[in-house]
CSV table of C-alpha atoms in Angstrom, one decimal:
chain,number,residue,atom,x,y,z
A,1,MET,CA,-13.0,-195.9,71.8
A,2,THR,CA,-14.7,-193.0,71.0
A,3,GLU,CA,-15.2,-189.3,72.7
A,4,LYS,CA,-18.6,-188.8,72.3
A,5,THR,CA,-19.2,-184.4,71.2
A,6,ARG,CA,-21.0,-183.0,74.2
A,7,THR,CA,-23.1,-179.8,73.6
A,8,LEU,CA,-23.4,-177.6,75.4
A,9,LYS,CA,-27.3,-176.0,74.7
A,10,PHE,CA,-27.3,-172.3,76.6
A,11,ILE,CA,-29.2,-169.1,76.1
A,12,LEU,CA,-28.6,-165.3,78.0
A,13,CYS,CA,-31.6,-164.0,79.8
A,14,TRP,CA,-31.1,-160.3,80.5
A,15,HIS,CA,-33.2,-158.4,82.1
A,16,MET,CA,-33.4,-154.9,83.1
A,17,HIS,CA,-35.1,-152.7,85.8
A,18,GLN,CA,-35.5,-149.4,86.4
A,19,PRO,CA,-36.5,-148.4,89.6
A,20,ASP,CA,-39.6,-144.9,88.1
A,21,TYR,CA,-37.2,-141.6,89.3
A,22,ARG,CA,-39.4,-139.4,87.5
A,23,ASN,CA,-41.2,-137.2,90.9
A,24,ALA,CA,-44.7,-138.7,90.6
A,25,LEU,CA,-46.2,-134.6,90.8
A,26,THR,CA,-43.7,-132.7,88.8
A,27,HIS,CA,-42.3,-135.3,86.0
A,28,GLU,CA,-38.8,-134.7,86.5
A,29,PHE,CA,-36.6,-136.9,86.7
A,30,GLU,CA,-34.6,-136.9,89.7
A,31,LEU,CA,-32.8,-138.8,89.2
A,32,PRO,CA,-30.0,-139.5,86.3
A,33,TRP,CA,-29.7,-143.3,86.3
A,34,THR,CA,-31.9,-143.9,83.7
A,35,TYR,CA,-30.2,-142.1,80.9
A,36,LEU,CA,-26.7,-143.3,82.1
A,37,HIS,CA,-27.3,-146.3,81.8
A,38,ALA,CA,-28.7,-145.9,78.7
A,39,LEU,CA,-26.3,-144.4,76.9
A,40,LYS,CA,-23.7,-147.4,77.6
A,41,ASP,CA,-24.7,-150.2,79.4
A,42,TYR,CA,-28.3,-151.1,77.7
A,43,THR,CA,-26.2,-150.2,73.7
A,44,ASP,CA,-23.1,-151.3,74.6
A,45,MET,CA,-25.5,-154.9,75.6
A,46,ALA,CA,-27.2,-154.3,72.0
A,47,ALA,CA,-23.7,-154.0,70.2
A,48,HIS,CA,-22.8,-157.5,71.8
A,49,LEU,CA,-26.2,-158.7,70.6
A,50,GLU,CA,-25.1,-157.3,67.4
A,51,ARG,CA,-21.9,-159.2,67.1
A,52,TYR,CA,-23.0,-162.6,67.9
A,53,PRO,CA,-27.2,-162.6,66.8
A,54,ASN,CA,-27.0,-166.0,66.5
A,55,LEU,CA,-26.7,-167.0,70.4
A,56,PRO,CA,-30.1,-167.2,72.0
A,57,VAL,CA,-30.7,-164.0,74.3
A,58,VAL,CA,-34.3,-162.9,75.6
A,59,VAL,CA,-34.4,-159.6,76.6
A,60,ASN,CA,-36.7,-158.0,79.7
A,61,LEU,CA,-37.2,-154.8,79.6
A,62,VAL,CA,-39.8,-154.0,82.3
A,63,PRO,CA,-42.7,-151.4,81.7
A,64,SER,CA,-41.4,-148.6,84.4
A,65,LEU,CA,-38.2,-148.8,82.1
A,66,MET,CA,-39.6,-149.0,78.6
A,67,ASP,CA,-41.9,-145.6,79.6
A,68,GLN,CA,-39.0,-144.1,81.2
A,69,LEU,CA,-37.0,-145.0,78.2
A,70,VAL,CA,-39.2,-143.9,75.5
A,71,ASP,CA,-39.6,-140.2,77.7
A,72,TYR,CA,-36.4,-139.5,77.6
A,73,ALA,CA,-36.0,-140.2,73.2
A,74,GLU,CA,-39.0,-137.5,72.9
A,75,GLN,CA,-37.1,-135.3,75.6
A,76,PHE,CA,-34.4,-135.6,72.7
A,77,HIS,CA,-36.1,-134.8,70.0
A,78,GLU,CA,-38.4,-132.5,71.2
A,79,GLY,CA,-35.5,-130.9,72.5
A,80,THR,CA,-36.7,-130.4,75.5
A,81,TRP,CA,-35.5,-132.0,78.8
A,82,ARG,CA,-37.2,-132.7,82.4
A,83,ASP,CA,-33.5,-134.2,83.5
A,84,PRO,CA,-31.1,-131.5,85.2
A,85,LEU,CA,-27.9,-133.5,83.5
A,86,PRO,CA,-28.4,-134.2,80.0
A,87,ALA,CA,-30.0,-130.3,80.5
A,88,LEU,CA,-27.3,-128.5,82.1
A,89,ALA,CA,-24.3,-131.3,80.0
A,90,GLY,CA,-26.6,-129.5,76.4
A,91,HIS,CA,-25.7,-126.1,77.9
A,92,PRO,CA,-22.7,-124.0,75.7
A,93,PHE,CA,-21.3,-123.6,79.2
A,94,ALA,CA,-21.2,-127.1,80.5
A,95,GLY,CA,-17.8,-128.0,80.2
A,96,ARG,CA,-17.3,-125.7,82.9
A,97,THR,CA,-19.8,-126.1,84.7
A,98,PHE,CA,-18.9,-127.9,88.2
A,99,ILE,CA,-20.9,-130.3,90.4
A,100,GLY,CA,-19.2,-131.4,93.7
A,101,GLY,CA,-16.1,-129.7,92.8
A,102,THR,CA,-15.7,-132.0,88.5
A,103,PRO,CA,-16.8,-130.7,85.0
A,104,ILE,CA,-20.3,-132.2,84.2
A,105,SER,CA,-18.6,-133.0,81.7
A,106,ASP,CA,-16.9,-135.5,83.1
A,107,ARG,CA,-18.9,-136.6,85.6
A,108,CYS,CA,-21.2,-137.1,83.0
A,109,LEU,CA,-18.8,-139.0,80.8
A,110,SER,CA,-17.1,-141.0,83.7
A,111,ALA,CA,-20.2,-143.5,83.1
A,112,LEU,CA,-19.1,-144.2,80.0
A,113,SER,CA,-15.9,-145.4,80.3
A,114,CYS,CA,-15.8,-147.7,78.5
A,115,PRO,CA,-14.5,-148.2,74.8
A,116,GLN,CA,-18.0,-147.0,72.7
A,117,ASP,CA,-18.3,-147.7,69.0
A,118,ASP,CA,-20.0,-144.3,67.6
A,119,ARG,CA,-23.0,-147.1,67.4
A,120,SER,CA,-23.5,-147.2,70.6
A,121,PHE,CA,-24.1,-144.1,72.0
A,122,SER,CA,-24.0,-141.3,68.2
A,123,GLY,CA,-25.8,-138.7,68.7
A,124,LEU,CA,-27.3,-139.0,72.1
A,125,CYS,CA,-25.6,-137.6,74.5
A,126,PRO,CA,-26.2,-133.0,74.3
A,127,ILE,CA,-22.2,-133.5,75.1
A,128,ALA,CA,-20.6,-136.2,73.5
């Protein structure tokens, strides 16, 4: 009796969504979640996809997330921030600035607790 080889057909679907964390009137970011996820989670996912180029994957980014990511990229290139976290993190005294008793640099980097390769967030986090 011969054993049949069975193939599992698999596709990974990643759906990314973030509500718009910007103030509708001032366009300033009120919460840092898109920024922090962009530094860690989204770049980690891209690194995984680079590692397995033949893996069938569908990545879906909702328009509100894409718009915020583009907004952050523009802020980075302009050197002006409408989000208090990266604005404060880029300040020369950021390492000694405290939020809730924790240095701002520790607070920002706590979101980056998993090992990163250089391409994951090189140049994206002003305090890295």
